[in-house]
mmCIF file of C-alpha atoms in Angstrom:
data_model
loop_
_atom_site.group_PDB
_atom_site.id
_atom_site.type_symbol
_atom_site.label_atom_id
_atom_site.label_comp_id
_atom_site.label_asym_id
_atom_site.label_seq_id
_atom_site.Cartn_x
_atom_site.Cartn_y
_atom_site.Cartn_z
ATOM 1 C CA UNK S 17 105.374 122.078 109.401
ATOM 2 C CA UNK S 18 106.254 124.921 107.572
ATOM 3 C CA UNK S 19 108.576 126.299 104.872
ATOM 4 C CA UNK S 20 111.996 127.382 105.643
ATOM 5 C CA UNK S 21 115.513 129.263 103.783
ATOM 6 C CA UNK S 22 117.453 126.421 102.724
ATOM 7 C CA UNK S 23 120.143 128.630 101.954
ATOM 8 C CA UNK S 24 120.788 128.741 105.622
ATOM 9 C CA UNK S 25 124.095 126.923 106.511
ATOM 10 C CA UNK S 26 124.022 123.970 107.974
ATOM 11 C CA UNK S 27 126.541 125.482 110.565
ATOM 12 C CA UNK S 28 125.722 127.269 114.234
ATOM 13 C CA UNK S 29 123.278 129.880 113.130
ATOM 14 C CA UNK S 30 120.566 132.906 114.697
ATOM 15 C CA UNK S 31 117.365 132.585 113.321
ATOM 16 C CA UNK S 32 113.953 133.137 114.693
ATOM 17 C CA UNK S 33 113.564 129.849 115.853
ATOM 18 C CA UNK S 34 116.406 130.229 118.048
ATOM 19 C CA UNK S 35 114.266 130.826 122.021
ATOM 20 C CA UNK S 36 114.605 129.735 125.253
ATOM 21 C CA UNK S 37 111.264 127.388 124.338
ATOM 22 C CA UNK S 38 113.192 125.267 122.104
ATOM 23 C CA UNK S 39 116.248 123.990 123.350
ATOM 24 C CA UNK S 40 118.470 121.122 121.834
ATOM 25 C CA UNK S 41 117.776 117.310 122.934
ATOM 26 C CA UNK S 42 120.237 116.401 125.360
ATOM 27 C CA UNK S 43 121.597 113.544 123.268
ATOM 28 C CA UNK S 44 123.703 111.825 126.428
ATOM 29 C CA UNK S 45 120.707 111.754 128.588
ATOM 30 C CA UNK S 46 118.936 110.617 125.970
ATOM 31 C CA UNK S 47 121.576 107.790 125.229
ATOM 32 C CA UNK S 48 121.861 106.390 128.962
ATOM 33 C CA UNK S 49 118.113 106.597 129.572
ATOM 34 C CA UNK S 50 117.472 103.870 126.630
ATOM 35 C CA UNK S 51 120.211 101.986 125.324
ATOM 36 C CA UNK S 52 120.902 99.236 128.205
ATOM 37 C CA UNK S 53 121.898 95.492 127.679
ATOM 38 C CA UNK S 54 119.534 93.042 126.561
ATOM 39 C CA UNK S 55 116.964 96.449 125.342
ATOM 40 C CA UNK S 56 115.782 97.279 121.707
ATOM 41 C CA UNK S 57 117.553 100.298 121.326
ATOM 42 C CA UNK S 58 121.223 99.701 120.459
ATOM 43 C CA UNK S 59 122.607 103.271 119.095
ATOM 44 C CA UNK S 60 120.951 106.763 119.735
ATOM 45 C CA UNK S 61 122.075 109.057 117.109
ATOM 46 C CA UNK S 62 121.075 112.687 117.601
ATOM 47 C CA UNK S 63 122.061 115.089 114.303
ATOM 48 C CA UNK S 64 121.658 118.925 114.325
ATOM 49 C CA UNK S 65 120.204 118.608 110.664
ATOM 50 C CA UNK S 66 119.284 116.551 107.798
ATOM 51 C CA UNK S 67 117.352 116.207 104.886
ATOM 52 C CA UNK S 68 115.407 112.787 106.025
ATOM 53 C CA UNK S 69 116.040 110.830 108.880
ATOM 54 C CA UNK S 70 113.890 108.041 107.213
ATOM 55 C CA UNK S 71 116.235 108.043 104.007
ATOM 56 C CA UNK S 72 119.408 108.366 105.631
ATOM 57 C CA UNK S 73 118.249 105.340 107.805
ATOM 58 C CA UNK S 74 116.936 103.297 104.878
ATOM 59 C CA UNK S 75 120.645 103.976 102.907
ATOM 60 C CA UNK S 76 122.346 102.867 105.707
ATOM 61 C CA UNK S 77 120.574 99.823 105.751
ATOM 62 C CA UNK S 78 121.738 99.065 102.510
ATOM 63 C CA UNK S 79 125.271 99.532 102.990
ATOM 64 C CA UNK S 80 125.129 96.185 105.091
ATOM 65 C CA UNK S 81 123.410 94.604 107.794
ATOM 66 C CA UNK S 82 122.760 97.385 110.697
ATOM 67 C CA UNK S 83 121.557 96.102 113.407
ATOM 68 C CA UNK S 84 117.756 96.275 114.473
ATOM 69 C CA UNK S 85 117.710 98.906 117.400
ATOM 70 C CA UNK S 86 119.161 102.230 115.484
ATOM 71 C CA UNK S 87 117.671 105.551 116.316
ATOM 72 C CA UNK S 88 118.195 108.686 114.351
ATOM 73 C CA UNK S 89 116.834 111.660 115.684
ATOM 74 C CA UNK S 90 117.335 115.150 114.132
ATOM 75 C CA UNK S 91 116.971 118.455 115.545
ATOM 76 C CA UNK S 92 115.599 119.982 111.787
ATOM 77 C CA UNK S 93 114.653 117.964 108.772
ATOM 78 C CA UNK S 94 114.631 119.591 105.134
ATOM 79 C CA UNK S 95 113.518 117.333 103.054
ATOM 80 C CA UNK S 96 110.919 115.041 105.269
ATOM 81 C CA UNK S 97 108.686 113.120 103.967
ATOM 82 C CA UNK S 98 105.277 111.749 104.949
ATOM 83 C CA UNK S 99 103.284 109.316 102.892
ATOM 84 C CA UNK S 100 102.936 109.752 99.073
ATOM 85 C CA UNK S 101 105.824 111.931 99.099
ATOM 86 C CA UNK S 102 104.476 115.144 100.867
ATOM 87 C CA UNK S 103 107.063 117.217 102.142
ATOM 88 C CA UNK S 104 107.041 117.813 105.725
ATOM 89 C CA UNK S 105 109.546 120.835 106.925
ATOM 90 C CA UNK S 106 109.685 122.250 110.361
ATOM 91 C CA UNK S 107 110.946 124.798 113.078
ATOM 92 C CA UNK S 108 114.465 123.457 114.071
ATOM 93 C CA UNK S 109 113.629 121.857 117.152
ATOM 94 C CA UNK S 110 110.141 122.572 117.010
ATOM 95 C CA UNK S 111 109.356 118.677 117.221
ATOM 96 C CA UNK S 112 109.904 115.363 117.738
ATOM 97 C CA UNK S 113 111.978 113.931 114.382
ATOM 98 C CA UNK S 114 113.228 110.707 114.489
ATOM 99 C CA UNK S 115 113.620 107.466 112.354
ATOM 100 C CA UNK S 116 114.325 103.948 114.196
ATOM 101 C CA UNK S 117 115.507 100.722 112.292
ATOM 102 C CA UNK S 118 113.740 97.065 112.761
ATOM 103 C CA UNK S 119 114.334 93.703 111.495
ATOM 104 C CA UNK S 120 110.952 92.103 112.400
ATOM 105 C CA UNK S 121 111.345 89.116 110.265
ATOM 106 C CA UNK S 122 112.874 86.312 112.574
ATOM 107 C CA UNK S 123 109.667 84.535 113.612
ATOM 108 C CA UNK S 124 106.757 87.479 112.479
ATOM 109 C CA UNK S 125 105.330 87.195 108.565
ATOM 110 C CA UNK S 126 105.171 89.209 106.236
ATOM 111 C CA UNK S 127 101.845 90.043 106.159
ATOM 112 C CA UNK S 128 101.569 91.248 109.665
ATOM 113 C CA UNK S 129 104.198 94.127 109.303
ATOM 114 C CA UNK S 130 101.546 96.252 108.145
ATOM 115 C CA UNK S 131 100.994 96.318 111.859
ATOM 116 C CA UNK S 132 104.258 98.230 112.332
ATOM 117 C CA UNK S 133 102.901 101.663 111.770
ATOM 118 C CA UNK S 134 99.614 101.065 113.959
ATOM 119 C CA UNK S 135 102.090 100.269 116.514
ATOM 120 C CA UNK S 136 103.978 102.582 116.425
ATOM 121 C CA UNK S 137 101.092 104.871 116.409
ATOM 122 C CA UNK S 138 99.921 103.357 119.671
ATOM 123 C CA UNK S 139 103.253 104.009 121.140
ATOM 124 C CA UNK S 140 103.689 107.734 119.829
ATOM 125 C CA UNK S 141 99.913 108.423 121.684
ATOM 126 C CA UNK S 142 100.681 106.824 124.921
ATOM 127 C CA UNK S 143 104.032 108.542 125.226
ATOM 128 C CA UNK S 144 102.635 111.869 124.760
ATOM 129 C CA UNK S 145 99.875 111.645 126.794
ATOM 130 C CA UNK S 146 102.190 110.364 129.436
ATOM 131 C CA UNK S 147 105.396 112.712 128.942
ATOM 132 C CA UNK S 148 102.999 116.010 127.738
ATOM 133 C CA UNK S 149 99.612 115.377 129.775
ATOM 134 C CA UNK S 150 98.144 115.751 126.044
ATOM 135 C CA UNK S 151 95.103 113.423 124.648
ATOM 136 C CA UNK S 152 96.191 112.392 121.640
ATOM 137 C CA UNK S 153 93.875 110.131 119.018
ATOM 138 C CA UNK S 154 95.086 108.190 116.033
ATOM 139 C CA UNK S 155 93.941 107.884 112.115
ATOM 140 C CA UNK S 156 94.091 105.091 110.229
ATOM 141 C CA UNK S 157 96.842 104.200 108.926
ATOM 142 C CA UNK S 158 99.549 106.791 109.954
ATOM 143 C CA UNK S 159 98.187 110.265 111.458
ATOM 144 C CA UNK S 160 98.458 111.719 115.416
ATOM 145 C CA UNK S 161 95.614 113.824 116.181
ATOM 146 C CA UNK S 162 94.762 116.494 118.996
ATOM 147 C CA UNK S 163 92.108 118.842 119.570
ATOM 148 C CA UNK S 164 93.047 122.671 119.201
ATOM 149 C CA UNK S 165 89.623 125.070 119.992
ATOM 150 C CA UNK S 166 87.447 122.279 119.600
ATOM 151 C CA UNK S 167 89.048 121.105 116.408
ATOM 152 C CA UNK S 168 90.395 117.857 115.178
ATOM 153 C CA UNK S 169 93.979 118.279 114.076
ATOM 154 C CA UNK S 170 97.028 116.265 112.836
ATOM 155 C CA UNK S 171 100.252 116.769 114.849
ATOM 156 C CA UNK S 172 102.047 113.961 113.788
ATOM 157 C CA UNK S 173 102.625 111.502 111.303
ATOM 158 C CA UNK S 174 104.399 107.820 111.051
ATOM 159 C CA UNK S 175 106.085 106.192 107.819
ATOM 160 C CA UNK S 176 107.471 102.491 107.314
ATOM 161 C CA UNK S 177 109.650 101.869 104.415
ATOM 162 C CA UNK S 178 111.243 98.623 103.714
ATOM 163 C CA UNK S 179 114.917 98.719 104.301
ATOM 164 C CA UNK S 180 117.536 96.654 103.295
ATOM 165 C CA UNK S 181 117.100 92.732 103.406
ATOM 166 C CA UNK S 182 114.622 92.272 106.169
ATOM 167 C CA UNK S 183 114.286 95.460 107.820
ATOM 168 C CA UNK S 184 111.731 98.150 107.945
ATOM 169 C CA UNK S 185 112.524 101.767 108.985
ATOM 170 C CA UNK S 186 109.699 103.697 110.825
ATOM 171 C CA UNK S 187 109.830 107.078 110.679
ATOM 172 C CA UNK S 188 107.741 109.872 113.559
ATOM 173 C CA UNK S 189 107.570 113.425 113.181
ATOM 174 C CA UNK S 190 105.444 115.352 116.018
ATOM 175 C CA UNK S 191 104.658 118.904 115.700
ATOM 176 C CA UNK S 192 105.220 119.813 119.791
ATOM 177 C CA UNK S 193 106.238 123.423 119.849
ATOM 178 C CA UNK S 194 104.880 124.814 116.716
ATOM 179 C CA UNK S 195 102.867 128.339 117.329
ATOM 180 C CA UNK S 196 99.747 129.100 115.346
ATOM 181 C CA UNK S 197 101.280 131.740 113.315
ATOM 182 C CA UNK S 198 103.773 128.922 112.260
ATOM 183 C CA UNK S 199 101.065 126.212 110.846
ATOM 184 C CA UNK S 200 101.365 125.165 107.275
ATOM 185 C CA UNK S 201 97.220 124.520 107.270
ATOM 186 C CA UNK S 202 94.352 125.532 109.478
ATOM 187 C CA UNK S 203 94.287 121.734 109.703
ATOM 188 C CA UNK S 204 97.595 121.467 111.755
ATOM 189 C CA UNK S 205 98.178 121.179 114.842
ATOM 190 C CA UNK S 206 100.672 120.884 117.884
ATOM 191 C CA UNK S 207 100.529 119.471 121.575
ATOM 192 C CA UNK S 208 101.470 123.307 122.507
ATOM 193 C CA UNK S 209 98.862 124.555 120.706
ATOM 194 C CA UNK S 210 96.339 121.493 122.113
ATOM 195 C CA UNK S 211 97.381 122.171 125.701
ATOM 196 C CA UNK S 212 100.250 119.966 126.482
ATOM 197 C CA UNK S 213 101.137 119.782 130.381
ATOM 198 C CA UNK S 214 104.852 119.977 129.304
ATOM 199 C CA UNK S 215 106.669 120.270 125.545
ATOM 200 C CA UNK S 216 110.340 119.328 127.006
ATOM 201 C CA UNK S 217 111.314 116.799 124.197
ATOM 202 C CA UNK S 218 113.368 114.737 126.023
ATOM 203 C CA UNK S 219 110.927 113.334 128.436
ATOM 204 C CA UNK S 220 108.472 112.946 125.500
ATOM 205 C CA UNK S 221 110.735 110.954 122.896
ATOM 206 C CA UNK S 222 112.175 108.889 126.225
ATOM 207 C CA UNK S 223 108.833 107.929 126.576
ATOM 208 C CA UNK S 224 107.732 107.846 123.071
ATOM 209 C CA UNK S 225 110.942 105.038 122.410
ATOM 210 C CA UNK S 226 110.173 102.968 125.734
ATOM 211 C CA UNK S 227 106.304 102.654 124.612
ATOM 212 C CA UNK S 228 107.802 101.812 121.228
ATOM 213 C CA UNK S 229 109.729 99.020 122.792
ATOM 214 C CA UNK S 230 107.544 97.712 124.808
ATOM 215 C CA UNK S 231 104.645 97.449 122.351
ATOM 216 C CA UNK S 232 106.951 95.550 119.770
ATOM 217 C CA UNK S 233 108.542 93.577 122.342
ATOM 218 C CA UNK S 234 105.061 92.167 122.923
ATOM 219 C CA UNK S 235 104.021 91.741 119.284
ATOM 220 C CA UNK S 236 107.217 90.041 118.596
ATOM 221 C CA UNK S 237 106.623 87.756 121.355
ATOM 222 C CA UNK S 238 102.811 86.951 120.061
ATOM 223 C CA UNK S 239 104.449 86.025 116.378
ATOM 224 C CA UNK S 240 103.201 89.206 115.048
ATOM 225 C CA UNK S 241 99.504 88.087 116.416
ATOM 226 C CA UNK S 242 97.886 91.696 117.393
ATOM 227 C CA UNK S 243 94.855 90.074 118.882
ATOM 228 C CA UNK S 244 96.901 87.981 121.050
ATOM 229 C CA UNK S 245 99.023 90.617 122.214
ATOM 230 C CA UNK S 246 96.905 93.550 122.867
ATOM 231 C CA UNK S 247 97.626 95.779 120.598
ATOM 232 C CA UNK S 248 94.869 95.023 118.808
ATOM 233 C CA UNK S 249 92.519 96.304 121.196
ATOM 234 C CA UNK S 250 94.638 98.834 122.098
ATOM 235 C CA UNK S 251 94.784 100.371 118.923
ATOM 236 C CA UNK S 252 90.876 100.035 118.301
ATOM 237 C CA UNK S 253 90.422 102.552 121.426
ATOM 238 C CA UNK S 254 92.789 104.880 120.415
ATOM 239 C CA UNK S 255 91.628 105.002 116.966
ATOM 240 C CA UNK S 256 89.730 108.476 115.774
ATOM 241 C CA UNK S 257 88.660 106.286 112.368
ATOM 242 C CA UNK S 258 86.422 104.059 113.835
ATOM 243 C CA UNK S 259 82.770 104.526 113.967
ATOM 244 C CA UNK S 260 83.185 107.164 111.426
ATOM 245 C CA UNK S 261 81.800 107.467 107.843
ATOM 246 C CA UNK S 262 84.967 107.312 106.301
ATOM 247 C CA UNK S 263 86.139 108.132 101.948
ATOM 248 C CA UNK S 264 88.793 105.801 101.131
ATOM 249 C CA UNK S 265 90.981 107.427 98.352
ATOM 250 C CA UNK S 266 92.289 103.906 96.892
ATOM 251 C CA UNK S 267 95.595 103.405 94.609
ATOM 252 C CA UNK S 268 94.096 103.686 90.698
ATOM 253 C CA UNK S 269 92.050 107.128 91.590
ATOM 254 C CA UNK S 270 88.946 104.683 93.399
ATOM 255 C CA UNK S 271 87.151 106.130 96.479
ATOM 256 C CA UNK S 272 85.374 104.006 98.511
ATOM 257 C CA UNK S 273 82.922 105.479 100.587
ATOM 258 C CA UNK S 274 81.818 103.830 104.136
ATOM 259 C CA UNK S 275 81.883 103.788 107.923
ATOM 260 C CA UNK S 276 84.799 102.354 109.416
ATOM 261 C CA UNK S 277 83.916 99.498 111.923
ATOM 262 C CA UNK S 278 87.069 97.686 112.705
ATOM 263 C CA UNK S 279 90.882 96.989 111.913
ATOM 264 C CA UNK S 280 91.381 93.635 111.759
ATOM 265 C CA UNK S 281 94.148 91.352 112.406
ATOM 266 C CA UNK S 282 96.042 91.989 109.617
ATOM 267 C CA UNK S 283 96.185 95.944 110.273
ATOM 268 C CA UNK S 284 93.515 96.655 107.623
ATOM 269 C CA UNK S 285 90.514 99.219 108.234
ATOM 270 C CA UNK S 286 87.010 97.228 107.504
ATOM 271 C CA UNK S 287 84.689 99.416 106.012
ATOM 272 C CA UNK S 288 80.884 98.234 105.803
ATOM 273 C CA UNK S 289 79.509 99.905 102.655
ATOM 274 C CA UNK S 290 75.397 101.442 101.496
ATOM 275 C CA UNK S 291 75.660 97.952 100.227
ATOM 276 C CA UNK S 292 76.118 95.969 102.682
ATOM 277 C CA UNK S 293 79.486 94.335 102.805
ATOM 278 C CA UNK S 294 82.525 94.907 104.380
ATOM 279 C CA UNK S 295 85.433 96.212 102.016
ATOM 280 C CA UNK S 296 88.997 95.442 103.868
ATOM 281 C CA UNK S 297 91.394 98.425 102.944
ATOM 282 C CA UNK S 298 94.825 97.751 102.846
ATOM 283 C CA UNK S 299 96.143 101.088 101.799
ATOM 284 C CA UNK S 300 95.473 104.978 100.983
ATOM 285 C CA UNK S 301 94.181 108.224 102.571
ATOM 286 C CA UNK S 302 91.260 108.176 104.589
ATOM 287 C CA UNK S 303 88.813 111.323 104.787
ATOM 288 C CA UNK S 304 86.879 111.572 107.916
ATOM 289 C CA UNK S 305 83.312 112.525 106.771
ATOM 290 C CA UNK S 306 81.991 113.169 109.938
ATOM 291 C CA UNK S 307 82.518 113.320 113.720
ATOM 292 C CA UNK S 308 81.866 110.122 115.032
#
């Protein structure tokens, strides 16, 4: 994530991004490998660049009905965002951008969608590690983690905005080729920079969109039930937050301050407090205060 020259055009262009380590997504391959009859994923859109692959999916969800299944993946985003607004801005294909649209409301309520991120979460960490041969962890709600020198570091990030009557876009952005002199933060990372086996970003979004399916095939099935599913546990192993004393930065400027022991079946992280009860948290930035 890092600043760029938006007075660049939008047009076939040099720049210093332009290497033989970063070549475009091969958006036929990418097409035939996932969009089959009877699958999720209906279109697979591939742009060079946009501002927001999130708010160009959420606008076309409210032209009309889309259909659940839409992908929109861009090669450069310029006006990202992650959650609370930050701005996230990358390398042109430096990383893994991409927005996909679902309609999760025949038959799962409401109140489980909060599960939609944590899914996808799961999805995004067993892709990479599959497709890269890079251990990835997750933080509650939305972050990807790897470890660069012996550090903790956020690669990635996932955002769900409600789209349209009934749908919910989730957008992924994963920092994959991004070089040390390129990081925003001393806090970012990349799966180059953590080691990855292999940054070719087909391979990693195929399998980054088949986990994705497959994980919300199964929660689907379960009525939204994460315990009955798996994903539950699934995400509980995965998950860098738990077992850690935690500050929960709360809507309204509160901070709660605890160790995180569990997510429970609604999605939310259960923090057990100096006073001895356990405060669900629904929403809001989580500090790790300590490794666990």
């Amino acid at each position: 994530m890092t600043p760029r020259d938006d007075s660049e055009s939008s047009g076939p262009r040099r720049s210093r991004w332009s290497d033989l380590e970063r070549p475009p997504l091969n958006a036929a391959a990418v097409r035939r490998a996932l969009v089959r009859e009877g699958g999720l994923w209906r279109e697979v859109d591939v742009v060079q660049r946009t501002g927001s692959t999130n708010s160009d999916l959420v606008a076309r969800a409210a032209e009309g009905r889309l259909r659940e299944g839409v992908v929109l993946v861009a090669e450069e985003q310029t006006a990202a965002r992650g959650r609370l607004d930050r701005q996230w801005v990358a390398p042109a294909r430096s990383g893994l951008f991409f927005s996909v649209l679902l309609r999760p409301g025949d038959g799962v309520p409401m109140e489980r969608w909060g599960w939609l991120p944590l899914l996808t979460g799961v999805a995004v960490a067993t892709g990479l590690a599959r497709a890269g041969g890079v251990d990835t962890a997750l933080k509650w709600p939305n972050d990807v983690l790897v470890t660069v020198g012996g550090e903790e570091r956020k690669a990635g990030g996932i955002l769900a905005e409600a789209a349209g009557d009934g749908g919910v876009v989730v957008g992924v952005g994963v920092n994959v080729s991004l070089r040390a002199d390129e990081l925003p933060v001393p806090t970012a990372g990349s799966l180059a920079l953590a080691g990855a086996v292999s940054t070719d970003r087909d391979p990693l979004l195929r399998a980054v969109l088949r986990g994705l399916e497959d994980w919300y095939g199964r929660w689907r099935a379960a009525g939204g039930d994460a315990g009955a599913c798996g994903l539950q546990e699934a995400y509980a192993a995965g998950c860098a937050t738990l077992g850690r004393a935690v500050r929960a930065e709360l809507p309204g400027d509160r901070a709660l301050v605890g160790e995180a022991v569990a997510v429970d079946g609604d999605g939310r992280l259960i923090l057990a407090t100096e006073a001895g009860v356990q405060e669900p948290v629904g929403a809001g930035d989580i500090v790790h205060l300590r490794a666990g």
